Coordinates of C-alpha atoms (C1' of nucleotides) in Angstrom, one line a residue:
Chain A
M1418 CA -3.8 -33.1 -29.1
S1419 CA -3.9 -29.4 -28.6
E1420 CA -0.9 -27.6 -27.4
L1421 CA -0.9 -26.0 -24.0
P1422 CA -0.3 -22.3 -24.2
A1423 CA 3.3 -21.6 -23.3
E1424 CA 3.9 -20.2 -19.8
R1425 CA 4.4 -16.5 -19.9
R1426 CA 7.0 -15.2 -17.4
M1427 CA 7.4 -11.6 -16.6
R1428 CA 9.9 -10.0 -14.2
F1429 CA 10.5 -6.9 -12.3
A1430 CA 14.2 -6.1 -11.9
P1431 CA 14.8 -3.2 -9.6
A1432 CA 18.2 -2.0 -8.4
P1433 CA 18.2 -1.6 -4.6
T1434 CA 18.7 2.2 -4.4
G1435 CA 17.2 2.6 -1.0
Y1436 CA 13.8 3.6 -2.2
L1437 CA 11.4 2.4 -4.8
H1438 CA 10.8 5.0 -7.5
L1439 CA 7.3 5.7 -8.5
G1440 CA 8.1 4.8 -12.1
S1441 CA 9.6 1.6 -11.0
A1442 CA 6.5 0.9 -8.9
R1443 CA 4.3 1.4 -11.9
T1444 CA 6.5 -0.9 -13.9
A1445 CA 6.3 -3.5 -11.2
L1446 CA 2.5 -3.2 -11.1
F1447 CA 2.1 -3.5 -14.9
N1448 CA 4.3 -6.6 -14.9
W1449 CA 2.3 -8.0 -12.1
L1450 CA -1.0 -7.2 -13.9
A1451 CA 0.3 -8.7 -17.1
A1452 CA 1.2 -11.9 -15.3
R1453 CA -2.0 -12.1 -13.3
S1454 CA -4.2 -11.4 -16.3
T1455 CA -2.6 -14.1 -18.4
G1456 CA -2.0 -16.8 -15.9
G1457 CA 1.7 -16.0 -16.2
T1458 CA 4.4 -16.0 -13.6
F1459 CA 5.7 -12.9 -11.9
L1460 CA 9.3 -12.9 -11.0
L1461 CA 11.7 -10.7 -9.1
R1462 CA 15.3 -10.0 -9.8
I1463 CA 17.3 -7.7 -7.6
E1464 CA 20.0 -6.0 -9.7
D1465 CA 22.5 -5.6 -6.9
T1466 CA 25.8 -6.0 -8.7
D1467 CA 26.8 -2.5 -7.8
L1468 CA 28.7 -3.2 -4.6
E1469 CA 27.9 0.1 -3.0
R1470 CA 24.2 -0.3 -3.5
S1471 CA 23.7 -3.9 -2.5
R1472 CA 23.3 -3.5 1.2
P1473 CA 20.7 -5.8 2.6
E1474 CA 18.6 -3.1 4.1
L1475 CA 18.3 -1.4 0.8
V1476 CA 17.0 -4.6 -0.7
D1477 CA 14.4 -4.9 2.0
V1478 CA 13.0 -1.5 1.0
V1479 CA 12.1 -3.0 -2.3
F1480 CA 10.2 -5.9 -0.7
E1481 CA 8.5 -3.5 1.7
A1482 CA 7.3 -1.3 -1.1
L1483 CA 6.0 -4.2 -3.2
E1484 CA 4.2 -5.6 -0.1
W1485 CA 2.7 -2.3 0.6
M1486 CA 1.2 -2.3 -2.9
G1487 CA 0.1 -5.9 -2.3
L1488 CA 2.1 -7.3 -5.2
D1489 CA 3.2 -10.9 -4.7
W1490 CA 5.8 -12.8 -6.6
D1491 CA 5.8 -16.5 -7.5
E1492 CA 9.4 -17.7 -7.1
P1493 CA 12.2 -16.8 -4.8
P1494 CA 13.8 -13.5 -5.9
I1495 CA 17.1 -13.9 -7.9
R1496 CA 20.1 -11.9 -6.7
Q1497 CA 22.0 -10.7 -9.8
S1498 CA 25.1 -10.6 -7.7
A1499 CA 24.9 -14.3 -7.3
R1500 CA 25.1 -14.8 -11.0
E1501 CA 28.3 -13.1 -11.8
D1502 CA 30.0 -16.4 -12.9
A1503 CA 27.4 -16.9 -15.5
H1504 CA 27.8 -13.3 -16.7
R1505 CA 31.6 -13.8 -17.0
A1506 CA 31.2 -17.1 -18.8
A1507 CA 28.9 -15.5 -21.4
I1508 CA 31.5 -12.9 -22.1
D1509 CA 34.2 -15.5 -22.4
D1510 CA 32.0 -17.3 -25.0
L1511 CA 31.7 -14.2 -27.0
L1512 CA 35.4 -13.6 -26.8
A1513 CA 36.0 -17.1 -28.0
S1514 CA 33.6 -16.9 -30.9
G1515 CA 35.1 -13.6 -32.0
L1516 CA 32.0 -11.5 -31.4
A1517 CA 33.7 -9.7 -28.5
Y1518 CA 37.1 -8.1 -28.3
W1519 CA 39.4 -6.4 -25.9
S1520 CA 39.5 -2.6 -26.3
D1521 CA 41.6 0.2 -24.9
P1522 CA 40.1 3.4 -23.8
V1523 CA 40.9 6.4 -26.0
P1524 CA 42.0 9.4 -24.1
E1525 CA 40.0 12.6 -24.5
S1526 CA 42.9 14.3 -26.3
D1527 CA 43.0 11.6 -29.0
R1528 CA 39.3 11.4 -29.8
E1529 CA 39.5 13.1 -33.3
R1530 CA 41.0 9.9 -34.5
T1531 CA 37.9 7.9 -33.4
G1532 CA 35.3 10.4 -34.3
G1533 CA 34.8 11.5 -30.8
R1534 CA 34.4 8.0 -29.4
A1535 CA 35.9 6.7 -26.2
H1536 CA 37.0 3.5 -28.0
D1537 CA 38.7 2.6 -31.3
V1538 CA 37.0 0.1 -33.6
A1539 CA 40.4 -0.7 -34.9
D1540 CA 40.8 -2.7 -31.7
R1541 CA 38.4 -5.2 -33.1
D1542 CA 41.2 -6.8 -35.1
R1543 CA 44.1 -6.3 -32.8
N1544 CA 43.6 -9.4 -30.8
L1545 CA 44.6 -7.5 -27.7
G1546 CA 43.9 -9.8 -24.8
P1547 CA 43.5 -8.8 -21.2
G1548 CA 45.4 -5.8 -20.0
A1549 CA 45.3 -2.9 -17.6
G1550 CA 42.4 -0.5 -18.2
R1551 CA 41.2 -2.7 -20.9
A1552 CA 37.5 -3.5 -21.4
V1553 CA 35.7 -6.1 -23.5
R1554 CA 33.3 -4.8 -26.1
F1555 CA 30.7 -6.4 -28.3
R1556 CA 31.4 -6.3 -32.0
V1557 CA 28.4 -4.7 -33.6
D1558 CA 29.4 -5.6 -37.1
A1559 CA 26.9 -6.3 -39.8
E1560 CA 29.1 -8.7 -41.5
A1561 CA 29.9 -10.7 -38.4
L1562 CA 26.3 -10.7 -37.2
G1563 CA 24.7 -11.2 -40.6
V1564 CA 22.2 -8.5 -40.3
T1565 CA 22.1 -4.7 -41.0
S1566 CA 19.4 -3.8 -38.5
V1567 CA 17.6 -5.1 -35.4
G1568 CA 14.0 -4.6 -34.6
W1569 CA 11.1 -6.1 -32.8
H1570 CA 7.4 -5.8 -32.5
D1571 CA 6.7 -4.0 -29.3
E1572 CA 3.4 -5.0 -27.6
I1573 CA 2.7 -1.4 -26.9
R1574 CA 4.3 0.7 -29.6
G1575 CA 4.4 -1.6 -32.6
D1576 CA 7.4 -2.2 -34.9
I1577 CA 10.6 -0.5 -33.9
S1578 CA 14.0 -1.0 -35.5
F1579 CA 17.5 0.4 -35.4
D1580 CA 20.2 0.3 -38.1
L1581 CA 23.3 -1.4 -36.8
E1582 CA 25.4 1.6 -37.9
H1583 CA 23.8 3.6 -35.1
I1584 CA 24.7 1.1 -32.4
E1585 CA 28.2 1.3 -31.0
D1586 CA 30.4 -1.4 -29.8
F1587 CA 29.1 -1.5 -26.3
V1588 CA 31.1 -2.6 -23.2
L1589 CA 30.4 -6.1 -21.8
R1590 CA 33.2 -6.3 -19.2
R1591 CA 34.6 -3.2 -17.5
A1592 CA 38.3 -2.8 -16.9
D1593 CA 37.7 -3.8 -13.3
G1594 CA 36.4 -7.1 -14.5
S1595 CA 32.7 -6.5 -13.7
S1596 CA 30.0 -7.2 -16.2
T1597 CA 27.7 -4.5 -17.5
F1598 CA 24.0 -4.3 -17.3
F1599 CA 23.7 -5.5 -20.9
V1600 CA 25.2 -8.9 -20.3
A1601 CA 23.7 -9.4 -16.8
N1602 CA 20.3 -8.5 -18.1
V1603 CA 20.3 -10.9 -21.1
V1604 CA 21.9 -13.8 -19.3
D1605 CA 19.7 -13.6 -16.3
D1606 CA 16.5 -13.1 -18.3
A1607 CA 17.4 -16.2 -20.3
H1608 CA 18.2 -18.1 -17.1
M1609 CA 14.9 -17.1 -15.5
R1610 CA 13.1 -18.1 -18.8
V1611 CA 11.6 -14.6 -19.0
T1612 CA 9.2 -14.4 -22.0
D1613 CA 7.9 -10.9 -21.5
V1614 CA 10.1 -7.9 -21.0
I1615 CA 7.9 -5.1 -19.7
R1616 CA 9.8 -2.0 -18.7
G1617 CA 10.0 1.8 -19.1
E1618 CA 10.4 3.5 -22.4
D1619 CA 13.7 4.9 -21.4
L1620 CA 15.1 1.4 -22.2
V1621 CA 13.9 1.2 -25.7
N1622 CA 17.3 2.2 -27.0
V1623 CA 19.0 -0.7 -25.2
T1624 CA 16.7 -3.3 -26.7
P1625 CA 18.6 -3.7 -29.9
K1626 CA 21.7 -4.4 -27.9
Y1627 CA 19.7 -6.9 -25.8
L1628 CA 18.6 -8.7 -29.0
L1629 CA 22.0 -8.7 -30.6
L1630 CA 23.6 -10.1 -27.5
R1631 CA 20.9 -12.7 -26.9
R1632 CA 21.3 -14.0 -30.5
A1633 CA 25.0 -13.9 -30.3
L1634 CA 24.9 -16.1 -27.1
G1635 CA 22.6 -18.5 -28.9
L1636 CA 19.8 -18.0 -26.5
E1637 CA 16.2 -18.6 -27.8
V1638 CA 14.4 -15.5 -28.8
A1639 CA 11.4 -16.8 -30.7
D1640 CA 8.9 -16.4 -27.9
L1641 CA 10.3 -13.2 -26.5
R1642 CA 8.0 -10.2 -26.3
F1643 CA 8.8 -6.6 -25.4
A1644 CA 6.5 -3.9 -24.1
H1645 CA 7.9 -0.5 -23.4
L1646 CA 5.7 1.5 -21.0
P1647 CA 5.3 5.3 -21.5
L1648 CA 7.2 7.3 -18.9
I1649 CA 5.5 9.0 -16.0
V1650 CA 6.4 12.7 -16.2
N1651 CA 6.0 15.7 -14.0
E1652 CA 4.0 18.8 -14.8
R1653 CA 6.9 20.0 -16.9
R1654 CA 6.6 16.9 -19.0
K1655 CA 10.0 15.7 -17.8
K1656 CA 10.8 12.3 -16.5
L1657 CA 10.2 12.3 -12.7
S1658 CA 13.4 13.4 -11.0
K1659 CA 14.5 12.5 -7.6
R1660 CA 15.5 16.0 -7.0
R1661 CA 12.4 18.0 -7.6
D1662 CA 9.6 15.4 -7.5
D1663 CA 8.2 13.2 -4.8
V1664 CA 9.3 9.9 -6.3
S1665 CA 9.6 7.5 -3.4
L1666 CA 6.7 5.2 -3.2
L1667 CA 6.8 4.6 0.5
D1668 CA 6.8 8.3 1.1
Y1669 CA 3.2 8.3 -0.1
R1670 CA 2.4 5.7 2.5
D1671 CA 3.9 7.9 5.2
R1672 CA 2.0 10.8 3.9
G1673 CA -1.3 9.0 4.5
Y1674 CA -2.1 7.4 1.2
L1675 CA -3.6 3.9 1.0
G1676 CA -1.7 1.3 -0.8
E1677 CA -4.7 0.2 -2.8
A1678 CA -5.4 3.8 -3.8
M1679 CA -1.8 4.2 -5.0
V1680 CA -2.2 1.0 -7.0
N1681 CA -5.5 2.2 -8.4
Y1682 CA -4.0 5.5 -9.4
L1683 CA -0.8 4.1 -10.9
A1684 CA -2.9 1.7 -13.0
L1685 CA -4.6 4.8 -14.5
L1686 CA -1.4 6.2 -15.8
G1687 CA -1.1 5.0 -19.3
W1688 CA -4.1 2.7 -19.1
G1689 CA -7.7 2.7 -18.2
P1690 CA -10.3 0.0 -17.6
P1691 CA -12.4 -0.6 -20.7
D1692 CA -15.7 0.0 -18.9
G1693 CA -14.5 3.4 -17.7
Q1694 CA -14.9 2.8 -14.1
E1695 CA -11.8 4.3 -12.6
I1696 CA -12.2 3.7 -8.9
R1697 CA -11.6 0.1 -8.0
V1698 CA -11.8 -0.5 -4.3
D1699 CA -10.0 -3.8 -4.7
P1700 CA -7.7 -3.1 -7.6
L1701 CA -5.6 -6.2 -7.2
H1702 CA -8.6 -8.4 -7.8
E1703 CA -10.6 -6.3 -10.1
L1704 CA -8.0 -5.2 -12.5
P1705 CA -6.4 -8.4 -13.8
P1706 CA -9.5 -9.5 -15.7
L1707 CA -9.6 -6.2 -17.4
F1708 CA -6.0 -5.6 -18.1
R1709 CA -4.2 -6.2 -21.4
I1710 CA -0.7 -5.0 -21.9
E1711 CA -1.4 -4.1 -25.5
D1712 CA -4.0 -1.6 -24.4
V1713 CA -1.4 0.5 -22.6
G1714 CA -1.1 3.9 -24.2
E1715 CA 2.0 5.1 -25.9
S1716 CA 2.4 8.7 -24.8
S1717 CA 3.9 9.8 -21.6
A1718 CA 1.5 10.4 -18.6
T1719 CA 1.7 13.3 -16.2
F1720 CA 1.6 12.4 -12.6
D1721 CA -1.3 14.4 -11.1
P1722 CA -1.2 14.7 -7.3
A1723 CA -4.7 16.2 -7.3
K1724 CA -6.2 13.2 -8.9
L1725 CA -4.2 10.9 -6.6
R1726 CA -5.8 12.6 -3.7
H1727 CA -9.2 12.2 -5.1
V1728 CA -8.6 8.5 -5.7
D1729 CA -7.3 8.2 -2.2
A1730 CA -10.3 9.9 -0.8
E1731 CA -12.6 7.5 -2.6
H1732 CA -10.7 4.6 -1.1
I1733 CA -10.8 6.0 2.4
R1734 CA -14.6 6.5 2.1
A1735 CA -15.0 2.9 1.0
L1736 CA -13.4 1.6 4.1
G1737 CA -15.5 -0.1 6.8
S1738 CA -15.5 1.5 10.2
A1739 CA -13.1 -1.0 11.8
Q1740 CA -10.8 -0.9 8.8
F1741 CA -10.8 2.9 8.9
L1742 CA -9.8 2.9 12.6
G1743 CA -7.1 0.4 11.9
R1744 CA -5.6 2.4 9.1
V1745 CA -5.8 5.6 11.1
R1746 CA -4.2 4.3 14.2
P1747 CA -0.5 4.8 13.1
F1748 CA -1.3 8.4 12.3
V1749 CA -3.0 9.3 15.6
E1750 CA -0.3 7.4 17.5
A1751 CA 2.2 9.8 16.0
A1752 CA 0.3 12.8 17.3
P1753 CA 1.6 14.7 20.3
W1754 CA -1.6 13.8 22.2
A1755 CA -1.4 10.1 21.3
D1756 CA -1.4 9.1 24.9
R1757 CA -4.9 10.7 25.4
F1758 CA -6.4 9.1 22.3
R1759 CA -9.3 6.8 22.9
D1760 CA -11.0 4.5 20.5
E1761 CA -14.5 5.2 21.9
L1762 CA -14.3 8.9 21.4
F1763 CA -12.9 8.5 17.9
A1764 CA -15.6 6.0 17.0
G1765 CA -18.2 8.6 17.8
V1766 CA -17.0 10.9 15.0
A1767 CA -15.3 8.4 12.7
D1768 CA -18.0 8.4 10.0
E1769 CA -17.8 12.2 9.9
V1770 CA -14.1 12.1 9.7
Q1771 CA -14.0 9.6 6.9
V1772 CA -15.9 11.7 4.4
R1773 CA -13.7 14.7 5.1
V1774 CA -10.2 13.5 4.6
E1775 CA -8.3 12.8 1.4
T1776 CA -5.4 11.2 3.2
L1777 CA -5.1 9.5 6.6
A1778 CA -2.5 12.1 7.6
E1779 CA -5.3 14.7 7.7
V1780 CA -7.2 12.8 10.4
P1781 CA -5.3 13.9 13.6
D1782 CA -5.9 17.5 12.9
L1783 CA -9.6 17.0 12.5
V1784 CA -10.0 15.1 15.8
E1785 CA -7.4 16.8 17.9
F1786 CA -10.0 18.9 19.8
L1787 CA -11.3 15.6 21.3
F1788 CA -8.1 14.6 22.8
V1789 CA -6.4 17.8 24.1
E1790 CA -7.3 19.6 27.3
D1791 CA -7.6 23.0 25.6
P1792 CA -7.6 23.0 21.9
P1793 CA -5.4 25.8 20.5
V1794 CA -7.6 28.7 19.4
D1795 CA -7.2 30.1 15.9
D1796 CA -6.8 33.8 16.4
A1797 CA -8.4 34.8 13.1
D1798 CA -11.4 32.4 13.7
W1799 CA -11.8 33.7 17.3
A1800 CA -11.7 37.3 16.1
A1801 CA -14.3 36.6 13.4
V1802 CA -16.9 35.1 15.7
S1803 CA -16.3 36.6 19.1
G1804 CA -17.7 40.1 18.4
G1805 CA -21.2 41.4 18.4
D1806 CA -23.8 39.4 20.3
A1807 CA -21.5 36.4 20.6
P1808 CA -20.7 36.9 24.3
S1809 CA -24.3 37.1 25.4
W1810 CA -25.2 34.2 23.1
L1811 CA -22.5 32.0 24.7
R1812 CA -23.8 32.9 28.2
V1813 CA -27.3 31.8 27.3
L1814 CA -25.9 28.7 25.6
A1815 CA -24.0 27.8 28.7
D1816 CA -27.2 28.1 30.8
R1817 CA -29.3 26.0 28.4
M1818 CA -26.7 23.4 28.0
V1819 CA -27.0 22.5 31.6
D1820 CA -30.4 20.8 31.1
W1821 CA -30.5 19.9 27.5
P1822 CA -30.7 16.2 26.8
W1823 CA -27.2 15.3 25.7
R1824 CA -27.8 13.8 22.3
S1825 CA -26.8 15.4 19.0
A1826 CA -30.4 15.6 17.7
D1827 CA -31.6 17.4 20.8
L1828 CA -28.6 19.7 20.9
H1829 CA -29.3 20.5 17.3
A1830 CA -33.0 21.2 18.0
G1831 CA -32.2 23.2 21.1
T1832 CA -29.7 25.3 19.4
T1833 CA -32.0 25.9 16.5
A1834 CA -34.8 27.0 18.7
L1835 CA -32.5 29.2 20.7
A1836 CA -31.3 30.9 17.5
E1837 CA -34.8 31.8 16.6
E1838 CA -35.4 33.0 20.1
L1839 CA -32.4 35.2 19.8
G1840 CA -33.5 36.5 16.5
T1841 CA -30.6 35.0 14.6
R1842 CA -29.9 32.0 12.4
L1843 CA -28.4 28.7 13.4
R1844 CA -25.4 29.3 11.2
N1845 CA -24.6 32.4 13.2
L1846 CA -25.2 31.0 16.6
Q1847 CA -23.2 27.8 16.0
A1848 CA -20.1 29.7 14.9
P1849 CA -19.0 31.1 18.3
L1850 CA -20.0 27.9 20.0
R1851 CA -17.8 25.9 17.6
V1852 CA -14.8 28.1 18.2
A1853 CA -15.3 27.9 21.9
L1854 CA -15.4 24.1 21.8
T1855 CA -12.9 23.3 19.1
G1856 CA -10.8 26.4 18.6
R1857 CA -11.8 26.8 15.0
R1858 CA -14.8 27.7 12.9
V1859 CA -14.6 24.8 10.5
G1860 CA -14.6 21.2 11.6
L1861 CA -16.7 18.2 12.2
P1862 CA -20.5 18.5 12.6
L1863 CA -20.9 20.5 15.8
F1864 CA -23.6 18.6 17.7
E1865 CA -22.2 15.2 17.0
S1866 CA -18.9 16.5 18.3
M1867 CA -20.6 17.9 21.4
E1868 CA -22.3 14.6 22.1
V1869 CA -18.9 12.9 22.0
L1870 CA -17.2 15.6 24.1
G1871 CA -19.8 15.4 26.8
R1872 CA -21.8 18.0 28.7
E1873 CA -19.2 18.6 31.4
E1874 CA -16.4 19.2 29.0
C1875 CA -18.5 21.4 26.7
L1876 CA -19.6 23.6 29.7
R1877 CA -16.0 23.9 30.8
R1878 CA -14.8 25.0 27.4
V1879 CA -17.6 27.5 26.9
G1880 CA -16.8 28.7 30.4
S1881 CA -13.2 29.4 29.5
A1882 CA -14.2 31.0 26.3
L1883 CA -16.4 33.4 28.3
G1884 CA -13.4 34.0 30.6
R1885 CA -11.3 34.9 27.5
L1886 CA -14.0 37.3 26.4
E1887 CA -13.9 39.1 29.7
A1888 CA -10.2 39.3 29.5
D1889 CA -10.4 40.7 26.0
G1890 CA -13.1 43.2 27.0
S1891 CA -11.3 44.6 30.1
Chain B
rG1276 C1' 24.4 16.8 -33.7
rC1277 C1' 22.8 11.7 -34.3
rC1278 C1' 19.2 7.7 -33.0
rC1279 C1' 14.3 6.2 -31.2
rC1280 C1' 9.5 7.4 -29.6
rC1281 C1' 5.1 10.4 -28.8
rA1282 C1' 1.1 14.2 -30.2
rU1283 C1' -7.6 14.3 -28.4
rC1284 C1' -10.1 19.2 -22.9
rG1285 C1' -5.1 22.3 -17.9
rU1286 C1' -4.4 16.7 -16.5
rC1287 C1' -5.6 11.1 -17.0
rC1288 C1' -8.4 7.8 -20.1
rA1289 C1' -12.4 6.7 -24.4
rG1290 C1' -12.5 7.0 -29.7
rC1291 C1' -9.2 2.1 -33.4
rG1292 C1' -13.0 5.3 -41.3
rG1293 C1' -19.3 7.0 -41.0
rC1294 C1' -22.8 6.0 -34.4
rC1295 C1' -18.3 12.6 -33.0
rU1296 C1' -22.6 19.0 -33.2
rA1297 C1' -15.7 14.2 -29.8
rG1298 C1' -17.5 10.7 -24.4
rG1299 C1' -15.9 9.7 -19.0
rA1300 C1' -12.8 11.1 -14.8
rC1301 C1' -9.7 14.9 -11.9
rG1302 C1' -9.4 20.1 -11.4
rC1303 C1' -12.0 24.7 -11.8
rC1304 C1' -16.9 27.5 -11.9
rU1305 C1' -22.4 27.9 -10.8
rC1306 C1' -26.7 26.2 -8.3
rC1307 C1' -29.3 22.7 -4.9
rC1308 C1' -28.9 20.3 -0.1
rU1309 C1' -27.0 22.0 4.6
rU1310 C1' -25.1 23.2 11.9
rU1311 C1' -19.3 25.1 9.6
rC1312 C1' -16.4 22.2 6.3
rA1313 C1' -16.9 18.0 3.5
rA1314 C1' -19.8 14.3 1.1
rG1315 C1' -24.0 14.0 -2.3
rG1316 C1' -27.3 15.9 -6.5
rA1317 C1' -27.9 19.2 -11.0
rG1318 C1' -25.5 22.1 -14.5
rG1319 C1' -21.2 24.6 -16.8
rU1320 C1' -16.0 25.5 -18.6
rA1321 C1' -12.5 23.1 -21.8
rA1322 C1' -9.4 19.4 -26.8
rC1323 C1' -8.8 16.3 -32.1
rA1324 C1' -0.9 20.8 -33.0
rC1325 C1' -0.4 22.4 -38.3
rG1326 C1' -0.1 21.3 -43.7
rG1327 C1' -0.7 18.0 -47.5
rG1328 C1' -2.6 13.5 -49.3
rU1329 C1' -5.9 8.6 -49.5
rU1330 C1' -11.3 8.0 -49.4
rC1331 C1' -18.0 9.2 -51.1
rG1332 C1' -16.5 10.2 -45.9
rA1333 C1' -10.9 11.1 -41.3
rA1334 C1' -9.8 12.6 -34.5
rU1335 C1' -9.2 7.8 -36.6
rC1336 C1' -4.9 5.6 -42.5
rC1337 C1' -0.2 7.7 -45.2
rC1338 C1' 3.6 11.7 -45.8
rG1339 C1' 5.7 16.2 -44.1
rU1340 C1' 6.2 20.3 -40.6
rU1341 C1' 6.2 21.9 -35.8
rG1342 C1' 6.3 20.7 -30.8
rG1343 C1' 7.5 17.4 -26.7
rG1344 C1' 10.1 13.4 -24.6
rG1345 C1' 13.8 9.5 -24.1
rG1346 C1' 18.6 7.9 -25.4
rU1347 C1' 23.4 8.9 -26.9
rG1348 C1' 28.7 6.2 -20.3
rC1349 C1' 33.8 1.1 -18.7
rC1350 C1' 25.1 4.0 -15.0
rA1351 C1' 21.1 0.8 -14.9

RNA sequence: GCCCCCAUCGUCCAGCGGCCUAGGACGCCUCCCUUUCAAGGAGGUAACACGGGUUCGAAUCCCGUUGGGGGUGCCA
């Protein structure tokens, strides 16, 4: 009888800070990918033990962000705050077995005595017991623990180990009675039967403590694996900071990025598909078969907004027409002219819009001329095209437009022929017409825009441009 | 200071001892296409941090140097 492969369980354990950090989002994604690629289970644990930061609406932000990325989890999320009894019990066990002890804080003025430390290892043997201001610390003692170093084989970075002498007696229970991250983390991971701890490289240094604690608590460690992901850094090669970098995942949604593009790009930071095909229209389905946590790189990756934009543009272009309209809707609805927006008009230029934007947020600006009475005229553009023969050209154009068949191909042909007639080139003739109709000299293809705008409206706009010219001239 | 980690084009990813006169992608530049702008097509620019080993042979293995990052809390 062959053994069934043991179930692999990975978890994402964010603290509800009110926004999901880009780095956390990537950690969530890699955990999810690791789970989905191995038939594992993806779990969620909300680390909400910090009273101030456990407000329900802050937790919802985490769910909202994960849902935006399309990441789904397999079991009901665990609230760490609901497990405080278990955390306390673990500390009591350690206290009972002598691996933890009560410790008094050492005042700043008295630190020479302790080598600068905020605690005194002499407390280990004082059998202090509970008391005001007193914390419980773990006894990192080679003799008591029977080892002189702790190490593990990291799935991403290979063997890592720390000598016990470099690990301090860390706090398990604060003076206020609350448990620290170290205990909660270990106890809850064991409770959730987590087998794969996949997290950021900034947590490498707490892993020895994790391991020590886990063993001290008699919790199984044989099948435990760790993978520490390289950090995402900014162009200065520093860890992304809330202050100077755009780190909130959902802000990218609000700025017009597609969730799947974000997922696609994030997956490319520290990893790449073996076949080299970077753009994955449906990353959530395409990536799992290709992903292996051990293929993740070990050096930090710079977050490159330019490449993100490119990936987003590719995803936008891959959208079907109906999908595109659906995705765009929230952005046009936020425009000042939202009440005048009409699907039919938009549909007439949608394809042309789609290849010209990198984010959905750029759409309104491109189609505004269709939905406002009088598009604002860009002064520089107007100045650039309204001189010379432009006034007379526009007059002729206005005349001809009256009986041209109103289809883009005919408008194109008519304007081209007229350009020749006038002894100029189409590129020159279309420029003033474009500014007259849209207010700018760059924009969507002109004749397609005219068809959608309609003859009457085009004539009206050319007419007012002519009026403006007279005013300028007088 | 101490501990841990990292080191290929400006950036991301390939390369896991010979296939490398180092490949792909983003960016940038040039040209083509063209109703502006895009998109698309064709080119181009640009890297193995340095020094020692090991080996017939090193971007690939080892050591050191330098550089960078992370950590060093009764934060997580």
